[in-house]
XYZ file of C-alpha atoms in Angstrom:
413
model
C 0.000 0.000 0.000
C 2.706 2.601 0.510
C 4.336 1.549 -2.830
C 2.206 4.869 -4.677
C 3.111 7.095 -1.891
C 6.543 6.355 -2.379
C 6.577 6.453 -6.412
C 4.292 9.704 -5.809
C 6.921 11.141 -3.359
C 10.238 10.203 -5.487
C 8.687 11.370 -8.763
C 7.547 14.506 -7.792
C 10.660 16.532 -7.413
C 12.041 15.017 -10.391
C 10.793 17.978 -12.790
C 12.335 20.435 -10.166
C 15.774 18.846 -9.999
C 15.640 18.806 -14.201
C 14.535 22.558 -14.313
C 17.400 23.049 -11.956
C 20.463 21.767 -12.675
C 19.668 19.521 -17.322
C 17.095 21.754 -19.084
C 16.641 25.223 -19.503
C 12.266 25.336 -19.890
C 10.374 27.414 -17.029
C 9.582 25.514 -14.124
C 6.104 25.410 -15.193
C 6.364 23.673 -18.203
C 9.006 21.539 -16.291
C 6.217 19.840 -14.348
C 3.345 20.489 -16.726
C 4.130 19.967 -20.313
C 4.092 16.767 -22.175
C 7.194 16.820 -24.616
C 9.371 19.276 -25.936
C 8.519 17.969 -29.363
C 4.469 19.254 -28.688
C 6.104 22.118 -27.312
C 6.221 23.056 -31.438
C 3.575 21.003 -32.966
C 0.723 20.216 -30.401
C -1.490 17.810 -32.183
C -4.563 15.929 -30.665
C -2.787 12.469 -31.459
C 0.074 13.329 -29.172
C -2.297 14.457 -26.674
C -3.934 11.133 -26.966
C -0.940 9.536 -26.513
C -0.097 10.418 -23.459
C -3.703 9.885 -22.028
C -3.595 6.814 -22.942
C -0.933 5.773 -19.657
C -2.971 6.770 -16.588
C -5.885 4.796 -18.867
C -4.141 1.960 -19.345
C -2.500 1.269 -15.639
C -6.857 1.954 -14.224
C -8.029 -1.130 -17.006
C -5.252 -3.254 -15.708
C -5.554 -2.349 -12.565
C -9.482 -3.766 -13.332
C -8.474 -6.915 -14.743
C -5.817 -7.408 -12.271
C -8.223 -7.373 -9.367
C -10.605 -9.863 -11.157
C -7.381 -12.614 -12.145
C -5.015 -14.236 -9.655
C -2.061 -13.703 -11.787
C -0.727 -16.303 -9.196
C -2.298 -19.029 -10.653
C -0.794 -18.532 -14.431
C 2.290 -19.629 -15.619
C 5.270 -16.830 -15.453
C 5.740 -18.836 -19.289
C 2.483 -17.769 -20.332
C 2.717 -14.201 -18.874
C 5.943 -13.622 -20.285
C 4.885 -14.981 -23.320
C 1.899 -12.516 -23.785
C 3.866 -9.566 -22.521
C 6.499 -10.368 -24.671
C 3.960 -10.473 -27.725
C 1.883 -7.779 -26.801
C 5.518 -5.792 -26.326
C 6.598 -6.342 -29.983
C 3.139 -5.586 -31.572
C 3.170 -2.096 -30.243
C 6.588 -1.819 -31.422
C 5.858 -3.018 -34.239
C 2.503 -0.964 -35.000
C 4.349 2.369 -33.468
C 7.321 1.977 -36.153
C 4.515 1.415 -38.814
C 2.324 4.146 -38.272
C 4.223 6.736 -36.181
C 7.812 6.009 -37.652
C 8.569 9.332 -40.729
C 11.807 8.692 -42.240
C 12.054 12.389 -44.050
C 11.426 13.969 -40.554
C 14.212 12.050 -38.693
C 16.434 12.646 -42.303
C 15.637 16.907 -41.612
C 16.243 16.909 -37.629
C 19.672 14.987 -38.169
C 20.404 17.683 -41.264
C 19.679 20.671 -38.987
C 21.445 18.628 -36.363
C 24.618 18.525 -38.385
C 24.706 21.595 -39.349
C 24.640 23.320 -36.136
C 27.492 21.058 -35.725
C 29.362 21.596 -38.773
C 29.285 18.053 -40.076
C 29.348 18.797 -43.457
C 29.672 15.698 -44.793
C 27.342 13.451 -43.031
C 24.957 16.785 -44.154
C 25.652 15.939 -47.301
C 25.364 12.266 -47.058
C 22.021 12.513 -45.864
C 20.519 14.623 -48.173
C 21.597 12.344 -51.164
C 19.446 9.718 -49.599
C 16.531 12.445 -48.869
C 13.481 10.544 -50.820
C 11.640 13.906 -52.684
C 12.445 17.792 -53.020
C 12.324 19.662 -50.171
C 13.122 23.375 -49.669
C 14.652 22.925 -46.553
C 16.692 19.895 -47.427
C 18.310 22.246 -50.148
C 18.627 24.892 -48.144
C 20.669 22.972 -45.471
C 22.735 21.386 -48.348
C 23.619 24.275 -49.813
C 25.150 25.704 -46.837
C 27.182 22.348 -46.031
C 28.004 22.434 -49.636
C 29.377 26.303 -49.663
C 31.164 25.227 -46.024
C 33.013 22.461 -47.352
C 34.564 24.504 -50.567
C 32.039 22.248 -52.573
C 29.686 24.359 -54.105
C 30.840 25.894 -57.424
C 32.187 22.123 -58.216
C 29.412 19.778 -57.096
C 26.011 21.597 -56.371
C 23.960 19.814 -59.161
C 25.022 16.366 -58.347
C 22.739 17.315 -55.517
C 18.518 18.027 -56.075
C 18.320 21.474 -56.883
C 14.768 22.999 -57.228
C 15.399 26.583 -57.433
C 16.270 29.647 -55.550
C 13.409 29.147 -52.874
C 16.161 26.340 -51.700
C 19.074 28.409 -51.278
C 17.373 31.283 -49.217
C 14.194 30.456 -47.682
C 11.144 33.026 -47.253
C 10.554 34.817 -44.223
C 7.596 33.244 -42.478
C 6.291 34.197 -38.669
C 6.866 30.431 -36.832
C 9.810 29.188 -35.000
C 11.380 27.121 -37.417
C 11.494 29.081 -40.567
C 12.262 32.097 -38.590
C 15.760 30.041 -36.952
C 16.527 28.408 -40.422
C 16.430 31.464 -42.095
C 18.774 33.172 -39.790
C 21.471 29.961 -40.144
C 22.539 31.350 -44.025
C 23.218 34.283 -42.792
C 25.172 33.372 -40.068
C 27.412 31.475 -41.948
C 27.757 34.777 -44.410
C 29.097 36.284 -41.137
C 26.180 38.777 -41.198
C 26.050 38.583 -38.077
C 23.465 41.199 -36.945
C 21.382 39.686 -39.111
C 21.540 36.307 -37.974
C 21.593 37.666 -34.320
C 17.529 39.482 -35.619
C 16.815 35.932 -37.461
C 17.494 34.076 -33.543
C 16.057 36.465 -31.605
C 12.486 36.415 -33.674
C 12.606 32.888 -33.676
C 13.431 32.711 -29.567
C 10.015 35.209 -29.182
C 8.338 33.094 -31.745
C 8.396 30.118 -30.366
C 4.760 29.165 -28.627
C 6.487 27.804 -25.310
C 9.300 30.702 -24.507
C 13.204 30.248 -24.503
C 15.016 27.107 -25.514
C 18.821 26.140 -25.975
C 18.541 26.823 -29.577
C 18.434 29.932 -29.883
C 19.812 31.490 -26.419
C 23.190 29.997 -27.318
C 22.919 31.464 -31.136
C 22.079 34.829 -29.546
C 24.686 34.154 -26.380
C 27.554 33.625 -29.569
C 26.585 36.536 -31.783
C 26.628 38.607 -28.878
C 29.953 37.519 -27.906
C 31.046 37.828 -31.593
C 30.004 41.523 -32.180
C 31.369 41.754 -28.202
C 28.261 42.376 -26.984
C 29.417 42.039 -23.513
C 26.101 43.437 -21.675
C 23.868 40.789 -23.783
C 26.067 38.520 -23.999
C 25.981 38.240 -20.329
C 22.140 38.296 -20.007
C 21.834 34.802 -22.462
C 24.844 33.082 -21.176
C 23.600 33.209 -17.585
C 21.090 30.800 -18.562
C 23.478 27.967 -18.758
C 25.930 28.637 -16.261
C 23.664 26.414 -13.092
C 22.880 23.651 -15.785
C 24.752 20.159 -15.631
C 24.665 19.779 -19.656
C 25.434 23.478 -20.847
C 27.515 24.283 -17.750
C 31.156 23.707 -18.962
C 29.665 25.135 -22.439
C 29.016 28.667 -20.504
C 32.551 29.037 -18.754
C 34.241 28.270 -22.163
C 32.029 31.167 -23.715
C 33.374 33.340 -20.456
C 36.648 32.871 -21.487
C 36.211 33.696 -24.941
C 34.746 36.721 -23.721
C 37.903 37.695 -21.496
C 39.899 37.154 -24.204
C 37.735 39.315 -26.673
C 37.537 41.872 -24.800
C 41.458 42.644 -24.815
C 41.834 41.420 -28.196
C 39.936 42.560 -31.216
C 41.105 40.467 -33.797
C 40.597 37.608 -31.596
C 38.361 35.486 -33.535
C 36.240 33.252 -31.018
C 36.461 29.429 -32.052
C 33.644 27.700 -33.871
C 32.501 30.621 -35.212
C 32.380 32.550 -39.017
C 34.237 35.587 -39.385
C 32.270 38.470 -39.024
C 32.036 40.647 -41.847
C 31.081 44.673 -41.650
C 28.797 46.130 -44.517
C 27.113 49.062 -44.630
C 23.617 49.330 -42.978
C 20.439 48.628 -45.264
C 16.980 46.736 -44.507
C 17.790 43.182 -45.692
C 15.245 42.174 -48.684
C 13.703 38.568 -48.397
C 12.528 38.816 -51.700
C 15.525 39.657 -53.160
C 17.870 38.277 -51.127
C 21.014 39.323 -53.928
C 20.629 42.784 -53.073
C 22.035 41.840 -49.439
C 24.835 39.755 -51.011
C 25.576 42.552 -53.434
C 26.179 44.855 -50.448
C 28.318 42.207 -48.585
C 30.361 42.423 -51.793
C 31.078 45.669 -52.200
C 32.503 46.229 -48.826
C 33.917 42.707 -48.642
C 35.441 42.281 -52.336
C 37.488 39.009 -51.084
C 34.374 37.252 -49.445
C 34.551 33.998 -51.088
C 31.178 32.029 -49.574
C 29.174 35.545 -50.648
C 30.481 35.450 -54.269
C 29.534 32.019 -54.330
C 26.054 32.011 -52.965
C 25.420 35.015 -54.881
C 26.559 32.813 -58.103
C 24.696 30.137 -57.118
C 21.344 32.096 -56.928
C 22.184 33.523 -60.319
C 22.951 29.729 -61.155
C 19.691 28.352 -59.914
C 17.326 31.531 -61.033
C 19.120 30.353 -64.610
C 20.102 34.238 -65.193
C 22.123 33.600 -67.574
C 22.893 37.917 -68.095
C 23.161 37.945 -64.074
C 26.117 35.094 -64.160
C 28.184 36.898 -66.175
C 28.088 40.275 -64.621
C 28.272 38.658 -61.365
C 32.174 37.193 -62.944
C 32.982 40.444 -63.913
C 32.487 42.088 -60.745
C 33.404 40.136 -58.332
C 35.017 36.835 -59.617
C 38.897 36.867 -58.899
C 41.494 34.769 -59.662
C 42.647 34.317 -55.697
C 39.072 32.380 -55.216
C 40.610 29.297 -57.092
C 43.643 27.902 -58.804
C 41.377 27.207 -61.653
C 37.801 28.677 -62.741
C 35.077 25.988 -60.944
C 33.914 23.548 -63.588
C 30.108 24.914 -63.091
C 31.666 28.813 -63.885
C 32.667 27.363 -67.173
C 29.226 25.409 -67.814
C 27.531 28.440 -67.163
C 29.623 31.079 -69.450
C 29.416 28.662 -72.334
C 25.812 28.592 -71.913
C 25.984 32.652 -72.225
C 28.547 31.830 -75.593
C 25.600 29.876 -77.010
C 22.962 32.417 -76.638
C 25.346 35.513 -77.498
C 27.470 33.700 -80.676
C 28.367 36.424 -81.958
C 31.316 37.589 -79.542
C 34.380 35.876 -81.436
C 36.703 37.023 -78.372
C 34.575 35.202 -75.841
C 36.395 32.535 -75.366
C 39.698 35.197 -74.746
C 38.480 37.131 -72.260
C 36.998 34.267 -70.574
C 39.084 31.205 -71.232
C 37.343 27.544 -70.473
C 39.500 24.549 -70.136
C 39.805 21.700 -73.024
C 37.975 19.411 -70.873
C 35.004 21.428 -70.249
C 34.513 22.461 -74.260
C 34.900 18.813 -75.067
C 31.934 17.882 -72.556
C 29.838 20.142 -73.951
C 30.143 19.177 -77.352
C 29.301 15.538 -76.602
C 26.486 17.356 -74.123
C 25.107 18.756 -77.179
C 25.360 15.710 -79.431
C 23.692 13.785 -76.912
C 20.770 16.090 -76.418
C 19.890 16.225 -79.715
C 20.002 12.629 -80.127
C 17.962 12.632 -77.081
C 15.002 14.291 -78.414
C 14.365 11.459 -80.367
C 14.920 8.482 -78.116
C 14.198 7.438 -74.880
C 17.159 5.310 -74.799
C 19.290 8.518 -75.199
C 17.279 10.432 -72.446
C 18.250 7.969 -69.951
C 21.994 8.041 -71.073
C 21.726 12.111 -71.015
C 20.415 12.064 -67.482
C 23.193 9.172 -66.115
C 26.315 11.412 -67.900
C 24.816 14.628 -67.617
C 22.919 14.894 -64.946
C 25.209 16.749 -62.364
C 25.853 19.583 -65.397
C 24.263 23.305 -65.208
C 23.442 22.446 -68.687
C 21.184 19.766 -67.742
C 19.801 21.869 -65.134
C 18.946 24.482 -67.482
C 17.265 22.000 -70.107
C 15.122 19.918 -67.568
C 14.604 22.454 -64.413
C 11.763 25.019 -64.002
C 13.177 26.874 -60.991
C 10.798 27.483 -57.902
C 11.023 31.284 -56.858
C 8.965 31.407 -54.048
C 6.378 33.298 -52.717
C 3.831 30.779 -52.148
C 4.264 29.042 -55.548
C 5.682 25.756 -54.434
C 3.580 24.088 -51.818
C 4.819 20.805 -52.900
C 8.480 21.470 -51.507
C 7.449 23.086 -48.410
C 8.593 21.522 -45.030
């Protein structure tokens, strides 16, 4: 008889001890909430879900008091429990179990953690087009010098997939801010976290306390930085976390070219109300008071690249393109300015001014054979697609790129 009042007494203070020392929710959600995942989406299944416990233990509890368990084999009851154990397993998997859900929170996982790679392997496996899942590629793809060689052996479905629309929830509102951060645009990621922090429907979490404690400490902040970081210091999990962000404060402090680990380089610009529409106009800007920004000329030839603006590419090369960026011109550069040679034949010098390497020129030739060939044939379609497939050319044939603005509901996340 005392066994509840025991259970009762040992389990209550467990939510206190958690609020105290391993999460960082208010106390009130601490003891009152269900799980940090309905936190975000609250939905009347997971609300069943959890109902379903204190049901279950009172119609045991009934057919326990009408059957001496006593009297059965421990076989047979292991048996049953055993069964009944691995057909809820088995239906939870079946109906519960969403494979491009787990494949998105281990991409945004990654990324926060710079595991560029593993970002990468994952979204080659994603099963459909997703905005997000391009969006989180592309930035794993620009950190890992990859993406004016290999963005295109990757599902590209526009520019709605390298910068994603501003939209008033949590999510979009953190992911949006994570491009920007790794632009070193600091202020802007640090407005991106802090809209997503008083966004979200249950008040502060990790997330975005530690983006806004770092971008604080970045643009040495030392007021805010303070504010956010004392959120951590009591915890067991973020407490070693904190003190190494208090010493990269010290250090900053006396030091300002100290650059604080694990972090971009932060980049001034001059001021200007950042355009989610057109998101080039920001990277233009970046540019012009950054001329040796490497990631910003390449996203801002990559959303030339992916709006297929053809004009745009090559103005973008003129401007900004230097020979510093790379020992040799990127391979989809070259794609791209012999696409502009096709439409504009008439510049003999082309090729001068903008030299392509043999390999490239012989490519497209057989590119072009192959297409033509493949108007006609299946057969020939397939073999374009296999050999051409990772090409800007065959981007530019087969693509219709998504812009945004409410057009693609399909790819949404």
């Amino acid at each position: 008889k005392l066994y509840p009042v025991v259970l009762l007494i040992c389990t209550v203070p467990l939510p206190y001890f958690a609020w105290l020392f391993l999460y960082d929710v208010p106390l009130r959600e601490a003891f009152f909430s269900l799980t940090p995942v309905d936190f975000l989406f609250p939905t009347q299944r997971n609300f069943t879900l959890w109902i379903s416990f204190p049901l279950l233990y009172f119609f045991w509890l009934s057919i326990a008091a009408k059957v001496d368990c006593r009297k059965i084999a421990v076989w047979k009851t292991t048996t049953i429990s055993c069964v009944l154990f691995i057909l809820m397993l088995v239906a939870g998997i079946r109906f519960t179990y969403d494979k491009r859900a787990e494949i998105l929170s281990e991409m945004s996982y990654d990324i926060l953690h710079e595991k560029w790679e593993e970002t990468l392997r994952l979204s080659a496996v994603y099963p459909t087009s997703n905005r997000r899942v391009c969006y989180l590629t592309n930035i794993a793809l620009c950190e890992s010098g990859q993406m004016p060689y290999r963005m295109f052996h990757y599902r590209q479905i526009g520019p709605v997939g390298l910068f994603l629309e501003r939209e008033l929830n949590y999510l979009s509102l953190w992911n949006l801010g994570e491009v920007y951060y790794r632009l070193g645009m600091i202020p802007e990621a640090e407005h991106c976290a802090f809209e997503a922090l008083i966004s979200s429907p249950n008040e502060a979490n990790t997330q975005t306390l530690q983006r806004l404690a770092v971008t604080n400490l970045i643009r040495r902040d030392s007021s805010a930085f303070c504010k956010y970081v004392s959120f951590f210091e009591n915890t067991l999990a973020y407490g070693k976390w904190a003190k190494q962000q208090r010493s990269y404060l010290d250090t900053a402090m006396v030091n300002s070219s100290f650059q604080i680990p694990h972090t971009p380089v932060p980049y001034k610009y001059d001021d200007f109300f950042i355009n989610y529409v057109n998101p080039d106009h920001a990277l233009h800007i970046l540019l012009q008071s950054n001329p040796t920004h490497k990631k910003a000329f390449e996203y801002l030839m990559a959303y030339y690249l992916l709006q297929q603006n053809i004009e745009a590419i090559k103005k973008c090369i003129d401007l900004y393109y230097k020979d510093s960026f790379y020992p040799a011109m990127p391979v989809l550069y070259e794609e791209a300015l012999l696409v502009y040679k096709n439409i504009n034949p008439a510049n003999a010098d082309f090729l001068k001014k903008y030299p392509v390497s043999e390999a490239t020129l012989k490519r497209f030739s057989e590119y072009t054979r192959v297409y033509k060939n493949a108007k006609r044939s299946n057969r020939d379609w397939e073999q374009l697609r296999k050999r051409f497939g990772n090409t800007y050319w065959f981007y530019v044939h087969f693509t219709e790129p998504v812009f945004g603005h409410n057009e693609d509901e399909k790819y949404r996340y």
